[in-house]
PDB file of C-alpha atoms in Angstrom:
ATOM      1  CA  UNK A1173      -9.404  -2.700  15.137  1.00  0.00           C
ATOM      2  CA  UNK A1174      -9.045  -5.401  12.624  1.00  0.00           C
ATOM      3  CA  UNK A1175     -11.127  -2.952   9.975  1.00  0.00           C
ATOM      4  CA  UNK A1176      -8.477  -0.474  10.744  1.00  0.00           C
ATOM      5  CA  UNK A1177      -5.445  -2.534  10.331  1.00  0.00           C
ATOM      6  CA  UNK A1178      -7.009  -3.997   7.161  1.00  0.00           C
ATOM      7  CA  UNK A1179      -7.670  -0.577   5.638  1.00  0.00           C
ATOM      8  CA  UNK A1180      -4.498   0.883   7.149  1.00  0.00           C
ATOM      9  CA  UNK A1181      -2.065  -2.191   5.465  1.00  0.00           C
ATOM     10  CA  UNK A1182      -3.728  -1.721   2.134  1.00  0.00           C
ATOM     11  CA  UNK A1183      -3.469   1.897   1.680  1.00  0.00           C
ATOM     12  CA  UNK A1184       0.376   2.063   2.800  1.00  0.00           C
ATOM     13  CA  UNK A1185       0.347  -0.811   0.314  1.00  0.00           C
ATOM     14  CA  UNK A1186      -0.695   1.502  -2.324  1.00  0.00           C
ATOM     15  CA  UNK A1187       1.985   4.073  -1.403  1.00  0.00           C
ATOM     16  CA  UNK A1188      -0.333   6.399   1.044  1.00  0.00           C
ATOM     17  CA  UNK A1189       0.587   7.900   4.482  1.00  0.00           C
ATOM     18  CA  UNK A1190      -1.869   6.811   6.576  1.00  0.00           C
ATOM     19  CA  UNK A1191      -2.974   8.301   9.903  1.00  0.00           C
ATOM     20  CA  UNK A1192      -6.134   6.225  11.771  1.00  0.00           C
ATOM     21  CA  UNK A1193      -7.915   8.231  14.491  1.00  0.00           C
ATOM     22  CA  UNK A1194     -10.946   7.184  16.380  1.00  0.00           C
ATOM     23  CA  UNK A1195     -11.427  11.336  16.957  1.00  0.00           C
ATOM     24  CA  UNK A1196     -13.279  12.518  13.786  1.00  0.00           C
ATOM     25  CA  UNK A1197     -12.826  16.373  15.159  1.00  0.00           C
ATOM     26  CA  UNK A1198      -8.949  15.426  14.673  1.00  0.00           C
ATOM     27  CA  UNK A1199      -9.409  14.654  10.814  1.00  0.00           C
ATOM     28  CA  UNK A1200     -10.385  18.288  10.523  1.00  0.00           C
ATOM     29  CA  UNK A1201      -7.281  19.940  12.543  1.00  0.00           C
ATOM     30  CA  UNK A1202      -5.229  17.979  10.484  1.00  0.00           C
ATOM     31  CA  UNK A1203      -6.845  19.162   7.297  1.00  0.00           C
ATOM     32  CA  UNK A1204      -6.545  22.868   8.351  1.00  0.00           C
ATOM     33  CA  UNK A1205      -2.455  22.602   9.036  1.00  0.00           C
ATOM     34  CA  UNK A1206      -1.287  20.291   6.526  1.00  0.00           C
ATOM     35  CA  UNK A1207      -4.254  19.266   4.137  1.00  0.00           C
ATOM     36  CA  UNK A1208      -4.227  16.133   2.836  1.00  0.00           C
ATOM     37  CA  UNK A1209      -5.192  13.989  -0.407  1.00  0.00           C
ATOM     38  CA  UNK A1210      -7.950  11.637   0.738  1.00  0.00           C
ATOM     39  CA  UNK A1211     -10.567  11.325   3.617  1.00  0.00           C
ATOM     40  CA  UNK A1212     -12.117   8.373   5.088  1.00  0.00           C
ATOM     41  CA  UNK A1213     -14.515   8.458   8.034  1.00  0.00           C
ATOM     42  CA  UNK A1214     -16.630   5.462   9.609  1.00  0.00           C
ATOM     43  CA  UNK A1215     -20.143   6.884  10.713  1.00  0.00           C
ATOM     44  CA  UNK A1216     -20.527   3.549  11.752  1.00  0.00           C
ATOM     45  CA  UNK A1217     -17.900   4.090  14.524  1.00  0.00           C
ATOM     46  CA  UNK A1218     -17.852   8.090  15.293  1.00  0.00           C
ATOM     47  CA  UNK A1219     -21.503   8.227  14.679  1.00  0.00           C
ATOM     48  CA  UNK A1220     -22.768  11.842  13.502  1.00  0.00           C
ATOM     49  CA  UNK A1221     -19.836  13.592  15.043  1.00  0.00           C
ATOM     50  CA  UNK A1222     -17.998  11.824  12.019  1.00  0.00           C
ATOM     51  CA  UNK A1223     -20.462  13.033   9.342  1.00  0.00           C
ATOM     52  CA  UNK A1224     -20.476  16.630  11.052  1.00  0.00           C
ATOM     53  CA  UNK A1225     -16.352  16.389  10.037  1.00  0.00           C
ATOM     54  CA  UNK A1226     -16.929  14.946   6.893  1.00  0.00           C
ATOM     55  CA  UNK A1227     -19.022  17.702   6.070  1.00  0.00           C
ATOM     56  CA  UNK A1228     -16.787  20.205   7.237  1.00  0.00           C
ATOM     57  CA  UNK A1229     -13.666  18.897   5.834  1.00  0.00           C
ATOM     58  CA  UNK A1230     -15.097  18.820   2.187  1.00  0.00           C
ATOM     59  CA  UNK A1231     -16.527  22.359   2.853  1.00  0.00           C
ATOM     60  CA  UNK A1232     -12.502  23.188   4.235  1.00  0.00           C
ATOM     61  CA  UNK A1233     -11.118  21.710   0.844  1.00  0.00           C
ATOM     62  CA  UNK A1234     -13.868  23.297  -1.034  1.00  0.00           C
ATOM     63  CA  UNK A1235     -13.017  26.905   0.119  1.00  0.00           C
ATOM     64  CA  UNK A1236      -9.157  25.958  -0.149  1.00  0.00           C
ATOM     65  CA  UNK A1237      -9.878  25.136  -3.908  1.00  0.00           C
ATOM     66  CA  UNK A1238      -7.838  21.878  -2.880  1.00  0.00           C
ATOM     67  CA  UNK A1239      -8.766  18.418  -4.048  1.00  0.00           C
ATOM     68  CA  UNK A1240      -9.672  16.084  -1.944  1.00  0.00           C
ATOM     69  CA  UNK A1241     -10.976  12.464  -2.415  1.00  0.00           C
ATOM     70  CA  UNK A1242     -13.603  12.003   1.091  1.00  0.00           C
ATOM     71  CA  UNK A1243     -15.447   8.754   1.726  1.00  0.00           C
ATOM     72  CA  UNK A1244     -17.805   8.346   3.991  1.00  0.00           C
ATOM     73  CA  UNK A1245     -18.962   4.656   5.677  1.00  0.00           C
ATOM     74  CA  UNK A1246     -22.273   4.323   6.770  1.00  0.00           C
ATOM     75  CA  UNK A1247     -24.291   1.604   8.344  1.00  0.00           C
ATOM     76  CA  UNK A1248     -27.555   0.457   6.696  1.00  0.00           C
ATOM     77  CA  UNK A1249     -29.420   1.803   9.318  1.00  0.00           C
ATOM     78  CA  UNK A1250     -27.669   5.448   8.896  1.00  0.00           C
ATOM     79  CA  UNK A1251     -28.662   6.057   5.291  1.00  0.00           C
ATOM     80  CA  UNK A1252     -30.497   9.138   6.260  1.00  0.00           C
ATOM     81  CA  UNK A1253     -27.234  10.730   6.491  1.00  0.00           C
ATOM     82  CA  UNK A1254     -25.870  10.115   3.016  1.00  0.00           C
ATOM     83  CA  UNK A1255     -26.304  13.521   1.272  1.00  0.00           C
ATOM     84  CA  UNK A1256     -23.716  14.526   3.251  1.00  0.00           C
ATOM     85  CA  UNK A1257     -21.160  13.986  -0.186  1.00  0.00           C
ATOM     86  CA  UNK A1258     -24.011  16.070  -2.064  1.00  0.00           C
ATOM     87  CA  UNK A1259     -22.625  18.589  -4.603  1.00  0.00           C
ATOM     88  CA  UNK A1260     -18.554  17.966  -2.959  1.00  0.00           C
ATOM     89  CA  UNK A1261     -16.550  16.901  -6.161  1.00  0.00           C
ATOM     90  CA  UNK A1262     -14.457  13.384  -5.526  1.00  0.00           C
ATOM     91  CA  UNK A1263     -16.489  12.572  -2.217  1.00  0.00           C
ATOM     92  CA  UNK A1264     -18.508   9.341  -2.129  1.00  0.00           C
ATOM     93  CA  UNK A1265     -20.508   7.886   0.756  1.00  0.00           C
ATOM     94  CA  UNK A1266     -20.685   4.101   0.834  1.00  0.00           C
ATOM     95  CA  UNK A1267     -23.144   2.415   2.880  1.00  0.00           C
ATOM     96  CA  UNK A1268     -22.165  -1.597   4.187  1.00  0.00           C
ATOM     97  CA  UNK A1269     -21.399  -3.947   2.826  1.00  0.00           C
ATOM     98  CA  UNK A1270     -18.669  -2.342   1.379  1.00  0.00           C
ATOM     99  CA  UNK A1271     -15.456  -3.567   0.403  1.00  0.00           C
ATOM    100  CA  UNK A1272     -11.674  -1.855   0.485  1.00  0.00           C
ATOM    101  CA  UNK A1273     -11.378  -2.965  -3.389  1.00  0.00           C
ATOM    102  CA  UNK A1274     -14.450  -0.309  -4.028  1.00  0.00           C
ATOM    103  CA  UNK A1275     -12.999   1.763  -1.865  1.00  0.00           C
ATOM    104  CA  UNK A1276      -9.522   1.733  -3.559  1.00  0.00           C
ATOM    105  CA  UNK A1277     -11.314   2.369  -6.800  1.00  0.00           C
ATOM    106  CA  UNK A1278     -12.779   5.467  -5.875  1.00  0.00           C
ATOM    107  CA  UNK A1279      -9.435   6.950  -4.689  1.00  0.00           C
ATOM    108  CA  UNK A1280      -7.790   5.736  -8.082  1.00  0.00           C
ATOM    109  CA  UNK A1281     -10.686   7.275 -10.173  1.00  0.00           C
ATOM    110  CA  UNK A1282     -10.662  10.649  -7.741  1.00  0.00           C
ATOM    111  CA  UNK A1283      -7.277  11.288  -7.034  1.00  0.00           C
ATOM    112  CA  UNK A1284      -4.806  12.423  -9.751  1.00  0.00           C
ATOM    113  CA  UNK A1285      -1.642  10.533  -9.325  1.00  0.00           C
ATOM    114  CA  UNK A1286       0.623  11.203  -6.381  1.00  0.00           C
TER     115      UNK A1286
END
């Protein structure tokens, strides 16, 4: 919860809508009735449910020809899992440590400006 509130204060910081769920299958819904800009799922917390979505929601953005900047979290010990960003333009898997300033730089190098 504190992770959440942390990542959640930043990005409405930086101007984004911001919608936490601990459902990854909901990120995916969401996508497919009113897409959205940027992705960010925690493997570490939804486990390989989350990657499933991740996967699906680039391949959903992919066949909408929409952009979409997707970040995935992993744990160390789930590192077998991080091709899941392979060959999806603007996604990016980051294993821990990882910090919100990286992740903020991603979205500011992926995403064109809102």
């Amino acid at each position: 919860p504190k992770l959440q509130d942390a990542f959640r204060d930043r990005f409405k910081q930086l101007g984004f809508r911001v919608l936490m769920s601990a459902d990854a299958t909901n990120a995916l819904r969401r996508y497919q009735t009113a897409p959205y800009h940027a992705l960010l799922i925690d493997a570490g917390t939804t486990g390989r449910d989350g990657v499933d979505t991740f996967e699906k929601v680039l391949r959903e953005a992919d066949r909408t020809g929409l952009d979409l900047c997707g970040m995935l979290l992993l744990n160390e010990d789930q590192g077998a899992w991080a091709d899941a960003a392979v060959g999806h333009p603007g996604a990016e898997v980051f294993v821990r440590p990882v910090g919100l300033k990286q992740l903020v730089a991603h979205m500011r190098q992926v995403m064109p400006p809102l």
